[in-house]
mmCIF file of C-alpha atoms and ligand atoms in Angstrom:
data_model
loop_
_atom_site.group_PDB
_atom_site.id
_atom_site.type_symbol
_atom_site.label_atom_id
_atom_site.label_comp_id
_atom_site.label_asym_id
_atom_site.label_seq_id
_atom_site.Cartn_x
_atom_site.Cartn_y
_atom_site.Cartn_z
ATOM 1 C CA UNK T 1 -0.033 0.130 -0.055
ATOM 2 C CA UNK T 2 2.130 3.267 -1.138
ATOM 3 C CA UNK T 3 2.714 5.378 2.080
ATOM 4 C CA UNK T 4 0.986 8.476 1.085
ATOM 5 C CA UNK T 5 -2.778 6.855 1.271
ATOM 6 C CA UNK T 6 -4.814 7.881 4.213
ATOM 7 C CA UNK T 7 -7.776 6.036 3.235
ATOM 8 C CA UNK T 8 -7.985 2.843 1.036
ATOM 9 C CA UNK T 9 -9.971 -0.898 -0.021
ATOM 10 C CA UNK T 10 -8.074 -3.802 -0.832
ATOM 11 C CA UNK T 11 -9.950 -6.381 -3.232
ATOM 12 C CA UNK T 12 -8.865 -9.642 -3.307
ATOM 13 C CA UNK T 13 -9.649 -11.647 -6.593
ATOM 14 C CA UNK T 14 -8.632 -14.996 -4.951
ATOM 15 C CA UNK T 15 -11.627 -14.283 -2.694
ATOM 16 C CA UNK T 16 -13.842 -13.393 -5.757
ATOM 17 C CA UNK T 17 -12.969 -16.549 -7.242
ATOM 18 C CA UNK T 18 -13.582 -18.499 -4.369
ATOM 19 C CA UNK T 19 -17.134 -17.056 -4.232
ATOM 20 C CA UNK T 20 -17.634 -17.596 -7.719
ATOM 21 C CA UNK T 21 -17.052 -21.595 -7.146
ATOM 22 C CA UNK T 22 -19.006 -21.351 -4.171
ATOM 23 C CA UNK T 23 -22.493 -19.937 -5.944
ATOM 24 C CA UNK T 24 -21.396 -22.769 -8.480
ATOM 25 C CA UNK T 25 -21.625 -25.232 -6.320
ATOM 26 C CA UNK T 26 -24.853 -24.545 -4.811
ATOM 27 C CA UNK T 27 -26.853 -24.631 -8.124
ATOM 28 C CA UNK T 28 -27.682 -27.660 -10.698
ATOM 29 C CA UNK T 29 -24.607 -28.261 -12.899
ATOM 30 C CA UNK T 30 -25.064 -26.186 -16.160
ATOM 31 C CA UNK T 31 -26.663 -23.438 -14.704
ATOM 32 C CA UNK T 32 -24.403 -20.377 -15.560
ATOM 33 C CA UNK T 33 -23.690 -17.503 -13.889
ATOM 34 C CA UNK T 34 -24.956 -13.724 -14.494
ATOM 35 C CA UNK T 35 -22.757 -11.753 -12.543
ATOM 36 C CA UNK T 36 -24.335 -8.276 -11.056
ATOM 37 C CA UNK T 37 -21.471 -5.672 -11.547
ATOM 38 C CA UNK T 38 -23.695 -2.826 -11.639
ATOM 39 C CA UNK T 39 -22.869 0.310 -9.735
ATOM 40 C CA UNK T 40 -19.372 -0.291 -9.533
ATOM 41 C CA UNK T 41 -19.271 -3.937 -9.014
ATOM 42 C CA UNK T 42 -20.659 -2.818 -5.615
ATOM 43 C CA UNK T 43 -18.080 -0.400 -5.196
ATOM 44 C CA UNK T 44 -15.316 -2.790 -5.783
ATOM 45 C CA UNK T 45 -14.489 -1.672 -9.638
ATOM 46 C CA UNK T 46 -16.330 -2.444 -11.899
ATOM 47 C CA UNK T 47 -13.657 -3.320 -14.806
ATOM 48 C CA UNK T 48 -11.540 -5.384 -12.578
ATOM 49 C CA UNK T 49 -14.167 -7.008 -10.859
ATOM 50 C CA UNK T 50 -15.915 -8.058 -14.183
ATOM 51 C CA UNK T 51 -12.329 -9.061 -15.809
ATOM 52 C CA UNK T 52 -11.481 -11.207 -12.927
ATOM 53 C CA UNK T 53 -14.784 -12.507 -13.026
ATOM 54 C CA UNK T 54 -15.008 -13.150 -16.889
ATOM 55 C CA UNK T 55 -11.255 -15.017 -16.637
ATOM 56 C CA UNK T 56 -12.656 -17.156 -14.121
ATOM 57 C CA UNK T 57 -15.239 -18.470 -16.267
ATOM 58 C CA UNK T 58 -18.614 -16.130 -15.721
ATOM 59 C CA UNK T 59 -20.696 -16.335 -18.376
ATOM 60 C CA UNK T 60 -22.165 -13.369 -18.391
ATOM 61 C CA UNK T 61 -22.670 -9.478 -16.367
ATOM 62 C CA UNK T 62 -25.531 -7.198 -15.194
ATOM 63 C CA UNK T 63 -25.649 -4.051 -14.998
ATOM 64 C CA UNK T 64 -27.755 -0.826 -14.041
ATOM 65 C CA UNK T 65 -27.582 1.190 -16.906
ATOM 66 C CA UNK T 66 -26.372 1.861 -20.847
ATOM 67 C CA UNK T 67 -22.946 3.413 -19.690
ATOM 68 C CA UNK T 68 -22.109 1.096 -17.347
ATOM 69 C CA UNK T 69 -22.150 -1.621 -20.290
ATOM 70 C CA UNK T 70 -20.671 0.487 -22.983
ATOM 71 C CA UNK T 71 -17.645 0.982 -20.086
ATOM 72 C CA UNK T 72 -17.272 -2.841 -19.928
ATOM 73 C CA UNK T 73 -16.981 -3.433 -23.695
ATOM 74 C CA UNK T 74 -14.884 -0.420 -23.887
ATOM 75 C CA UNK T 75 -12.782 -2.856 -21.699
ATOM 76 C CA UNK T 76 -12.773 -5.374 -24.061
ATOM 77 C CA UNK T 77 -15.469 -7.670 -22.470
ATOM 78 C CA UNK T 78 -17.605 -9.664 -24.847
ATOM 79 C CA UNK T 79 -20.370 -11.565 -22.652
ATOM 80 C CA UNK T 80 -23.517 -10.656 -22.490
ATOM 81 C CA UNK T 81 -24.546 -8.112 -20.980
ATOM 82 C CA UNK T 82 -27.867 -7.367 -19.457
ATOM 83 C CA UNK T 83 -29.292 -4.097 -18.113
ATOM 84 C CA UNK T 84 -31.297 -4.733 -15.473
ATOM 85 C CA UNK T 85 -32.789 -1.331 -15.040
ATOM 86 C CA UNK T 86 -35.506 0.377 -17.223
ATOM 87 C CA UNK T 87 -33.590 1.944 -19.939
ATOM 88 C CA UNK T 88 -34.711 5.327 -21.444
ATOM 89 C CA UNK T 89 -34.927 5.708 -25.449
ATOM 90 C CA UNK T 90 -31.844 8.230 -25.166
ATOM 91 C CA UNK T 91 -30.140 5.416 -24.004
ATOM 92 C CA UNK T 92 -31.209 2.991 -26.829
ATOM 93 C CA UNK T 93 -28.219 4.035 -29.296
ATOM 94 C CA UNK T 94 -25.543 2.742 -26.875
ATOM 95 C CA UNK T 95 -27.325 -0.129 -25.768
ATOM 96 C CA UNK T 96 -27.732 -1.108 -29.495
ATOM 97 C CA UNK T 97 -24.239 -0.248 -30.852
ATOM 98 C CA UNK T 98 -22.692 -2.215 -27.855
ATOM 99 C CA UNK T 99 -25.105 -5.133 -27.731
ATOM 100 C CA UNK T 100 -26.593 -4.490 -24.457
ATOM 101 C CA UNK T 101 -29.538 -6.613 -23.623
ATOM 102 C CA UNK T 102 -31.973 -4.233 -22.735
ATOM 103 C CA UNK T 103 -34.748 -5.309 -19.702
ATOM 104 C CA UNK T 104 -37.980 -4.254 -21.238
ATOM 105 C CA UNK T 105 -41.298 -4.527 -18.727
ATOM 106 C CA UNK T 106 -44.676 -3.012 -21.068
ATOM 107 C CA UNK T 107 -45.761 -2.857 -24.335
ATOM 108 C CA UNK T 108 -44.417 0.682 -24.229
ATOM 109 C CA UNK T 109 -40.877 0.343 -24.138
ATOM 110 C CA UNK T 110 -40.954 -2.639 -26.289
ATOM 111 C CA UNK T 111 -42.578 0.048 -29.355
ATOM 112 C CA UNK T 112 -39.791 2.529 -28.441
ATOM 113 C CA UNK T 113 -37.110 -0.045 -28.551
ATOM 114 C CA UNK T 114 -38.244 -1.427 -31.801
ATOM 115 C CA UNK T 115 -38.274 1.957 -32.981
ATOM 116 C CA UNK T 116 -34.971 3.118 -32.086
ATOM 117 C CA UNK T 117 -33.410 -0.700 -33.964
ATOM 118 C CA UNK T 118 -35.649 0.385 -37.079
ATOM 119 C CA UNK T 119 -34.056 3.652 -37.131
ATOM 120 C CA UNK T 120 -30.629 1.825 -36.031
ATOM 121 C CA UNK T 121 -31.464 -0.595 -38.948
ATOM 122 C CA UNK T 122 -30.516 -3.783 -36.077
ATOM 123 C CA UNK T 123 -32.188 -6.131 -34.126
ATOM 124 C CA UNK T 124 -32.197 -5.194 -30.716
ATOM 125 C CA UNK T 125 -31.198 -7.902 -27.546
ATOM 126 C CA UNK T 126 -34.352 -8.055 -25.323
ATOM 127 C CA UNK T 127 -35.050 -9.634 -21.562
ATOM 128 C CA UNK T 128 -38.578 -9.441 -20.561
ATOM 129 C CA UNK T 129 -39.338 -9.173 -17.056
ATOM 130 C CA UNK T 130 -42.004 -10.315 -15.246
ATOM 131 C CA UNK T 131 -43.444 -9.110 -11.581
ATOM 132 C CA UNK T 132 -44.465 -11.246 -9.678
ATOM 133 C CA UNK T 133 -44.269 -8.619 -6.371
ATOM 134 C CA UNK T 134 -41.195 -6.729 -6.335
ATOM 135 C CA UNK T 135 -43.815 -4.234 -7.820
ATOM 136 C CA UNK T 136 -40.808 -2.541 -8.881
ATOM 137 C CA UNK T 137 -40.464 -3.037 -12.851
ATOM 138 C CA UNK T 138 -41.449 -6.000 -15.093
ATOM 139 C CA UNK T 139 -44.778 -6.731 -16.905
ATOM 140 C CA UNK T 140 -47.904 -7.883 -14.118
ATOM 141 C CA UNK T 141 -48.887 -11.490 -14.844
ATOM 142 C CA UNK T 142 -51.902 -10.556 -16.695
ATOM 143 C CA UNK T 143 -49.731 -8.528 -19.153
ATOM 144 C CA UNK T 144 -46.550 -10.777 -19.615
ATOM 145 C CA UNK T 145 -47.347 -13.167 -21.883
ATOM 146 C CA UNK T 146 -48.493 -10.387 -24.492
ATOM 147 C CA UNK T 147 -45.504 -8.623 -23.715
ATOM 148 C CA UNK T 148 -43.228 -11.748 -24.693
ATOM 149 C CA UNK T 149 -45.417 -12.544 -27.875
ATOM 150 C CA UNK T 150 -44.864 -9.216 -29.093
ATOM 151 C CA UNK T 151 -41.431 -9.196 -28.546
ATOM 152 C CA UNK T 152 -41.170 -12.603 -29.908
ATOM 153 C CA UNK T 153 -42.788 -11.761 -33.153
ATOM 154 C CA UNK T 154 -41.265 -8.519 -33.454
ATOM 155 C CA UNK T 155 -38.700 -8.355 -36.623
ATOM 156 C CA UNK T 156 -36.387 -5.563 -34.792
ATOM 157 C CA UNK T 157 -36.704 -7.339 -31.192
ATOM 158 C CA UNK T 158 -34.756 -10.748 -30.280
ATOM 159 C CA UNK T 159 -36.491 -12.077 -26.972
ATOM 160 C CA UNK T 160 -33.207 -13.751 -25.631
ATOM 161 C CA UNK T 161 -34.802 -14.369 -21.790
ATOM 162 C CA UNK T 162 -37.510 -13.804 -19.709
ATOM 163 C CA UNK T 163 -36.732 -13.337 -16.035
ATOM 164 C CA UNK T 164 -38.233 -11.882 -12.482
ATOM 165 C CA UNK T 165 -36.839 -10.475 -9.121
ATOM 166 C CA UNK T 166 -37.336 -11.606 -5.771
ATOM 167 C CA UNK T 167 -38.283 -9.235 -3.136
ATOM 168 C CA UNK T 168 -37.495 -11.055 0.565
ATOM 169 C CA UNK T 169 -35.557 -13.504 -0.477
ATOM 170 C CA UNK T 170 -33.114 -13.017 2.463
ATOM 171 C CA UNK T 171 -35.811 -12.886 4.897
ATOM 172 C CA UNK T 172 -39.244 -14.160 4.039
ATOM 173 C CA UNK T 173 -39.512 -17.585 2.489
ATOM 174 C CA UNK T 174 -43.475 -17.962 2.327
ATOM 175 C CA UNK T 175 -43.034 -14.410 0.207
ATOM 176 C CA UNK T 176 -40.324 -16.223 -1.504
ATOM 177 C CA UNK T 177 -42.284 -18.801 -2.692
ATOM 178 C CA UNK T 178 -46.046 -16.805 -3.671
ATOM 179 C CA UNK T 179 -43.211 -15.387 -6.058
ATOM 180 C CA UNK T 180 -42.024 -18.472 -7.320
ATOM 181 C CA UNK T 181 -44.835 -20.130 -8.223
ATOM 182 C CA UNK T 182 -45.802 -17.600 -10.536
ATOM 183 C CA UNK T 183 -42.515 -18.190 -12.303
ATOM 184 C CA UNK T 184 -43.907 -20.954 -14.475
ATOM 185 C CA UNK T 185 -45.326 -18.102 -16.086
ATOM 186 C CA UNK T 186 -41.588 -17.641 -17.962
ATOM 187 C CA UNK T 187 -41.496 -19.791 -20.916
ATOM 188 C CA UNK T 188 -38.933 -22.313 -21.107
ATOM 189 C CA UNK T 189 -37.522 -20.933 -24.075
ATOM 190 C CA UNK T 190 -34.038 -19.162 -24.058
ATOM 191 C CA UNK T 191 -33.295 -17.914 -20.682
ATOM 192 C CA UNK T 192 -34.722 -17.849 -17.323
ATOM 193 C CA UNK T 193 -33.793 -16.698 -14.084
ATOM 194 C CA UNK T 194 -34.706 -15.315 -10.898
ATOM 195 C CA UNK T 195 -32.545 -15.975 -8.408
ATOM 196 C CA UNK T 196 -30.140 -13.473 -6.537
ATOM 197 C CA UNK T 197 -27.616 -14.099 -3.934
ATOM 198 C CA UNK T 198 -29.845 -15.042 -1.182
ATOM 199 C CA UNK T 199 -32.520 -17.195 -3.319
ATOM 200 C CA UNK T 200 -29.150 -19.099 -4.967
ATOM 201 C CA UNK T 201 -28.053 -19.804 -1.556
ATOM 202 C CA UNK T 202 -30.847 -21.009 -0.035
ATOM 203 C CA UNK T 203 -31.186 -23.437 -3.480
ATOM 204 C CA UNK T 204 -34.665 -23.116 -4.362
ATOM 205 C CA UNK T 205 -36.313 -26.424 -6.542
ATOM 206 C CA UNK T 206 -37.607 -24.009 -9.564
ATOM 207 C CA UNK T 207 -35.854 -24.306 -13.280
ATOM 208 C CA UNK T 208 -33.607 -21.956 -14.155
ATOM 209 C CA UNK T 209 -30.781 -21.227 -16.968
ATOM 210 C CA UNK T 210 -28.943 -18.861 -15.154
ATOM 211 C CA UNK T 211 -28.155 -17.327 -11.537
ATOM 212 C CA UNK T 212 -28.032 -13.340 -10.737
ATOM 213 C CA UNK T 213 -26.083 -12.961 -7.963
ATOM 214 C CA UNK T 214 -24.683 -9.750 -6.346
ATOM 215 C CA UNK T 215 -23.443 -9.556 -2.707
ATOM 216 C CA UNK T 216 -22.501 -13.423 -2.657
ATOM 217 C CA UNK T 217 -20.039 -12.611 -4.972
ATOM 218 C CA UNK T 218 -18.322 -9.854 -2.543
ATOM 219 C CA UNK T 219 -18.500 -12.212 0.052
ATOM 220 C CA UNK T 220 -21.777 -11.350 2.044
ATOM 221 C CA UNK T 221 -24.477 -13.740 2.813
ATOM 222 C CA UNK T 222 -27.255 -11.469 2.658
ATOM 223 C CA UNK T 223 -29.579 -14.322 4.950
ATOM 224 C CA UNK T 224 -30.780 -13.351 7.964
ATOM 225 C CA UNK T 225 -28.508 -16.174 9.747
ATOM 226 C CA UNK T 226 -26.778 -17.088 6.883
ATOM 227 C CA UNK T 227 -23.228 -19.089 7.478
ATOM 228 C CA UNK T 228 -22.601 -19.685 3.665
ATOM 229 C CA UNK T 229 -18.725 -19.995 3.482
ATOM 230 C CA UNK T 230 -18.204 -16.784 1.300
ATOM 231 C CA UNK T 231 -15.156 -14.663 1.583
ATOM 232 C CA UNK T 232 -15.293 -11.286 2.280
ATOM 233 C CA UNK T 233 -13.429 -9.293 -0.787
ATOM 234 C CA UNK T 234 -12.913 -5.582 0.175
ATOM 235 C CA UNK T 235 -10.824 -4.306 3.223
ATOM 236 C CA UNK T 236 -11.626 -0.578 3.988
ATOM 237 C CA UNK T 237 -8.684 0.706 5.752
ATOM 238 C CA UNK T 238 -7.337 4.316 7.012
ATOM 239 C CA UNK T 239 -4.967 5.782 9.701
ATOM 240 C CA UNK T 240 -4.877 7.742 13.043
ATOM 241 C CA UNK T 241 -4.277 11.351 12.424
ATOM 242 C CA UNK T 242 -3.646 12.243 15.902
ATOM 243 C CA UNK T 243 -4.061 10.770 19.583
ATOM 244 C CA UNK T 244 -4.546 12.833 22.705
ATOM 245 C CA UNK T 245 -6.077 13.048 25.827
ATOM 246 C CA UNK T 246 -9.531 14.822 26.590
ATOM 247 C CA UNK T 247 -10.506 15.807 30.181
ATOM 248 C CA UNK T 248 -13.711 14.521 31.933
ATOM 249 C CA UNK T 249 -16.518 16.769 31.103
ATOM 250 C CA UNK T 250 -14.856 17.850 27.671
ATOM 251 C CA UNK T 251 -17.224 17.290 24.392
ATOM 252 C CA UNK T 252 -16.390 15.767 21.138
ATOM 253 C CA UNK T 253 -16.967 17.059 17.509
ATOM 254 C CA UNK T 254 -19.545 18.914 15.734
ATOM 255 C CA UNK T 255 -22.641 19.529 17.963
ATOM 256 C CA UNK T 256 -21.036 18.388 21.359
ATOM 257 C CA UNK T 257 -23.283 15.095 21.420
ATOM 258 C CA UNK T 258 -20.722 13.362 23.237
ATOM 259 C CA UNK T 259 -19.393 14.899 26.686
ATOM 260 C CA UNK T 260 -16.177 12.498 28.234
ATOM 261 C CA UNK T 261 -17.712 10.402 31.135
ATOM 262 C CA UNK T 262 -13.983 10.039 32.597
ATOM 263 C CA UNK T 263 -10.880 11.182 31.377
ATOM 264 C CA UNK T 264 -9.905 9.165 27.683
ATOM 265 C CA UNK T 265 -7.522 9.015 24.862
ATOM 266 C CA UNK T 266 -9.540 9.793 21.799
ATOM 267 C CA UNK T 267 -7.673 9.332 18.315
ATOM 268 C CA UNK T 268 -9.083 11.450 15.110
ATOM 269 C CA UNK T 269 -9.026 9.039 11.917
ATOM 270 C CA UNK T 270 -9.026 10.450 8.513
ATOM 271 C CA UNK T 271 -12.379 8.778 7.122
ATOM 272 C CA UNK T 272 -15.466 11.341 7.290
ATOM 273 C CA UNK T 273 -18.723 10.840 5.522
ATOM 274 C CA UNK T 274 -17.557 12.023 2.309
ATOM 275 C CA UNK T 275 -15.220 8.959 2.046
ATOM 276 C CA UNK T 276 -18.947 6.706 2.678
ATOM 277 C CA UNK T 277 -18.310 6.478 6.211
ATOM 278 C CA UNK T 278 -22.278 6.806 7.335
ATOM 279 C CA UNK T 279 -23.061 9.816 9.378
ATOM 280 C CA UNK T 280 -25.325 7.352 11.361
ATOM 281 C CA UNK T 281 -22.532 5.918 12.900
ATOM 282 C CA UNK T 282 -21.942 8.823 15.051
ATOM 283 C CA UNK T 283 -21.850 7.685 18.826
ATOM 284 C CA UNK T 284 -22.752 4.025 17.457
ATOM 285 C CA UNK T 285 -20.007 2.745 15.402
ATOM 286 C CA UNK T 286 -16.455 0.982 15.730
ATOM 287 C CA UNK T 287 -13.341 0.516 14.071
ATOM 288 C CA UNK T 288 -10.710 -1.953 14.731
ATOM 289 C CA UNK T 289 -7.088 -0.954 15.600
ATOM 290 C CA UNK T 290 -4.672 -3.413 16.482
ATOM 291 C CA UNK T 291 -7.301 -6.076 17.198
ATOM 292 C CA UNK T 292 -9.234 -3.994 19.091
ATOM 293 C CA UNK T 293 -12.646 -2.894 19.002
ATOM 294 C CA UNK T 294 -12.639 1.015 19.411
ATOM 295 C CA UNK T 295 -16.175 3.174 19.497
ATOM 296 C CA UNK T 296 -16.651 5.949 17.786
ATOM 297 C CA UNK T 297 -17.344 9.418 19.704
ATOM 298 C CA UNK T 298 -18.484 12.256 18.847
ATOM 299 C CA UNK T 299 -20.392 13.103 15.078
ATOM 300 C CA UNK T 300 -18.794 11.551 11.989
ATOM 301 C CA UNK T 301 -17.136 14.867 10.425
ATOM 302 C CA UNK T 302 -16.610 15.193 6.139
ATOM 303 C CA UNK T 303 -13.350 13.694 6.509
ATOM 304 C CA UNK T 304 -12.288 12.677 10.056
ATOM 305 C CA UNK T 305 -14.170 10.848 12.234
ATOM 306 C CA UNK T 306 -12.821 10.354 16.639
ATOM 307 C CA UNK T 307 -12.388 7.055 17.948
ATOM 308 C CA UNK T 308 -12.305 6.037 21.895
ATOM 309 C CA UNK T 309 -8.724 3.989 22.370
ATOM 310 C CA UNK T 310 -8.335 4.763 25.954
ATOM 311 C CA UNK T 311 -8.082 0.846 26.198
ATOM 312 C CA UNK T 312 -5.290 1.033 23.537
ATOM 313 C CA UNK T 313 -2.335 2.640 25.332
ATOM 314 C CA UNK T 314 -0.494 2.389 22.477
ATOM 315 C CA UNK T 315 -2.095 3.793 19.489
ATOM 316 C CA UNK T 316 -0.227 6.259 17.707
ATOM 317 C CA UNK T 317 -0.659 8.892 14.798
ATOM 318 C CA UNK T 318 -0.348 6.497 11.835
ATOM 319 C CA UNK T 319 -2.162 3.540 13.072
ATOM 320 C CA UNK T 320 -3.720 0.966 10.889
ATOM 321 C CA UNK T 321 -7.540 1.412 11.215
ATOM 322 C CA UNK T 322 -9.946 -0.964 9.592
ATOM 323 C CA UNK T 323 -13.459 -0.162 9.026
ATOM 324 C CA UNK T 324 -14.111 -3.587 7.175
ATOM 325 C CA UNK T 325 -11.790 -6.220 7.002
ATOM 326 C CA UNK T 326 -8.945 -8.149 9.303
ATOM 327 C CA UNK T 327 -7.094 -6.568 12.403
ATOM 328 C CA UNK T 328 -5.311 -8.973 14.627
ATOM 329 C CA UNK T 329 -7.345 -12.343 14.999
ATOM 330 C CA UNK T 330 -10.652 -10.047 14.538
ATOM 331 C CA UNK T 331 -13.275 -9.468 11.359
ATOM 332 C CA UNK T 332 -15.478 -6.415 10.734
ATOM 333 C CA UNK T 333 -17.589 -7.076 8.042
ATOM 334 C CA UNK T 334 -19.601 -4.541 5.709
ATOM 335 C CA UNK T 335 -22.576 -6.407 7.378
ATOM 336 C CA UNK T 336 -21.213 -5.473 11.211
ATOM 337 C CA UNK T 337 -21.125 -2.133 10.294
ATOM 338 C CA UNK T 338 -24.297 -1.855 8.418
ATOM 339 C CA UNK T 339 -26.022 -3.009 11.396
ATOM 340 C CA UNK T 340 -24.108 -0.285 13.102
ATOM 341 C CA UNK T 341 -25.318 2.337 10.935
ATOM 342 C CA UNK T 342 -28.840 1.450 10.417
ATOM 343 C CA UNK T 343 -28.530 0.334 6.822
ATOM 344 C CA UNK T 344 -27.675 -2.883 4.547
ATOM 345 C CA UNK T 345 -23.939 -3.636 3.318
ATOM 346 C CA UNK T 346 -25.239 -3.120 -0.061
ATOM 347 C CA UNK T 347 -25.256 0.313 0.599
ATOM 348 C CA UNK T 348 -22.059 0.609 2.499
ATOM 349 C CA UNK T 349 -20.296 -0.813 -0.487
ATOM 350 C CA UNK T 350 -21.987 1.177 -2.895
ATOM 351 C CA UNK T 351 -21.038 3.944 -1.044
ATOM 352 C CA UNK T 352 -17.556 3.539 -0.415
ATOM 353 C CA UNK T 353 -16.283 6.893 -2.152
ATOM 354 C CA UNK T 354 -14.544 6.844 -5.543
ATOM 355 C CA UNK T 355 -11.278 8.941 -4.299
ATOM 356 C CA UNK T 356 -10.688 5.866 -2.206
ATOM 357 C CA UNK T 357 -8.031 4.103 -3.897
ATOM 358 C CA UNK T 358 -9.004 0.221 -4.761
ATOM 359 C CA UNK T 359 -6.098 -1.733 -4.635
ATOM 360 C CA UNK T 360 -6.359 -4.919 -6.338
ATOM 361 C CA UNK T 361 -4.451 -8.325 -5.133
HETATM 362 C C1 LIG E 401 -32.250 -7.361 -10.802
HETATM 363 C C2 LIG E 401 -31.405 -8.034 -9.572
HETATM 364 N N1 LIG E 401 -31.055 -9.135 -9.917
HETATM 365 C C3 LIG E 401 -30.236 -9.684 -9.091
HETATM 366 C C4 LIG E 401 -29.529 -8.579 -8.108
HETATM 367 C C5 LIG E 401 -28.172 -8.834 -6.833
HETATM 368 O O1 LIG E 401 -28.987 -9.197 -6.036
HETATM 369 P P1 LIG E 401 -27.752 -9.694 -4.714
HETATM 370 O O2 LIG E 401 -26.751 -8.182 -4.815
HETATM 371 O O3 LIG E 401 -28.939 -9.293 -3.631
HETATM 372 O O4 LIG E 401 -27.269 -10.368 -4.993
HETATM 373 C C6 LIG E 401 -30.011 -7.512 -8.086
HETATM 374 C C7 LIG E 401 -29.484 -6.186 -7.169
HETATM 375 O O5 LIG E 401 -29.823 -5.269 -6.696
HETATM 376 C C8 LIG E 401 -30.650 -6.867 -9.102
HETATM 377 O O6 LIG E 401 -31.491 -6.036 -8.920
#
């Protein structure tokens, strides 16, 4: 790690490959993997992650919108790329020229896409989405077959697959079963998929050609109490800038929300909410220093936060601070940080600021 860094993430590509193998082993042989690398591969770095997955045999990729897909093509990736969100007509020319597969939820979207394909004298690759209860994207069951039929018959559209998305695969098996019971509507032609990481690890017996894992690839089992043998891919570290004594009764940071109940040693660390450290961790979160869990005291500020290091007399300026990762024998995960911040690990990962370097090993 270059000495000049005060905040950095290390990304283990061998952990990523191990997670790919673990997810593959959870589903029937021959099931292909559409790796969800949207939103900068959940903050892990779009192109390096997709390249490593491609080399490890991952068959397809899913991104949120067309410019992410274009970035992957620019980097030389040739696998099918599905735009998981709803694309606007202004994005269709990029999708068409880069051979990105467009998700379509309605006849209106299908007609708009067909017009764009006609204009570009090409055939658009399409996956039709079925809404089984997420109520975000997708055609309702009553309209889905009409939509799929329209796409299949249209000379400017090629239906490469159909899919649905689960709302509670990590938390509510009954809700999930109700959604999956409707998946019989997905035709048995072309691709057919529904499983995010939680559904993949839960091994549902509904037929599918692909799985669509995101969080699991990055080493987190999203299920309540889930214990799949996944390896965290990302570590997030920083350094102590200042260590000093605070007298009993003094307050710390903006708003004076923390008052020292006794004399303390408090360290200022070079990570703030502009780096993606949630403001909500003020007076609630923890970091590891020298293998010991240290509480955040006072509010998190833009570029710095404060830690109570009274229990660590050896703590000094320049010490490594671990927000996510290993320190001594202890490990902190994105799930630990998320729980303290009142959020979810997906948000912790995707909020780690672009200004923080990602170092790959
Ligand atoms: C349509 C779709 N499929 C799959 C995923 C991957 O989900 P997870 O990260 O829970 O595996 C996402 C993520 O939000 C998604 O939007």
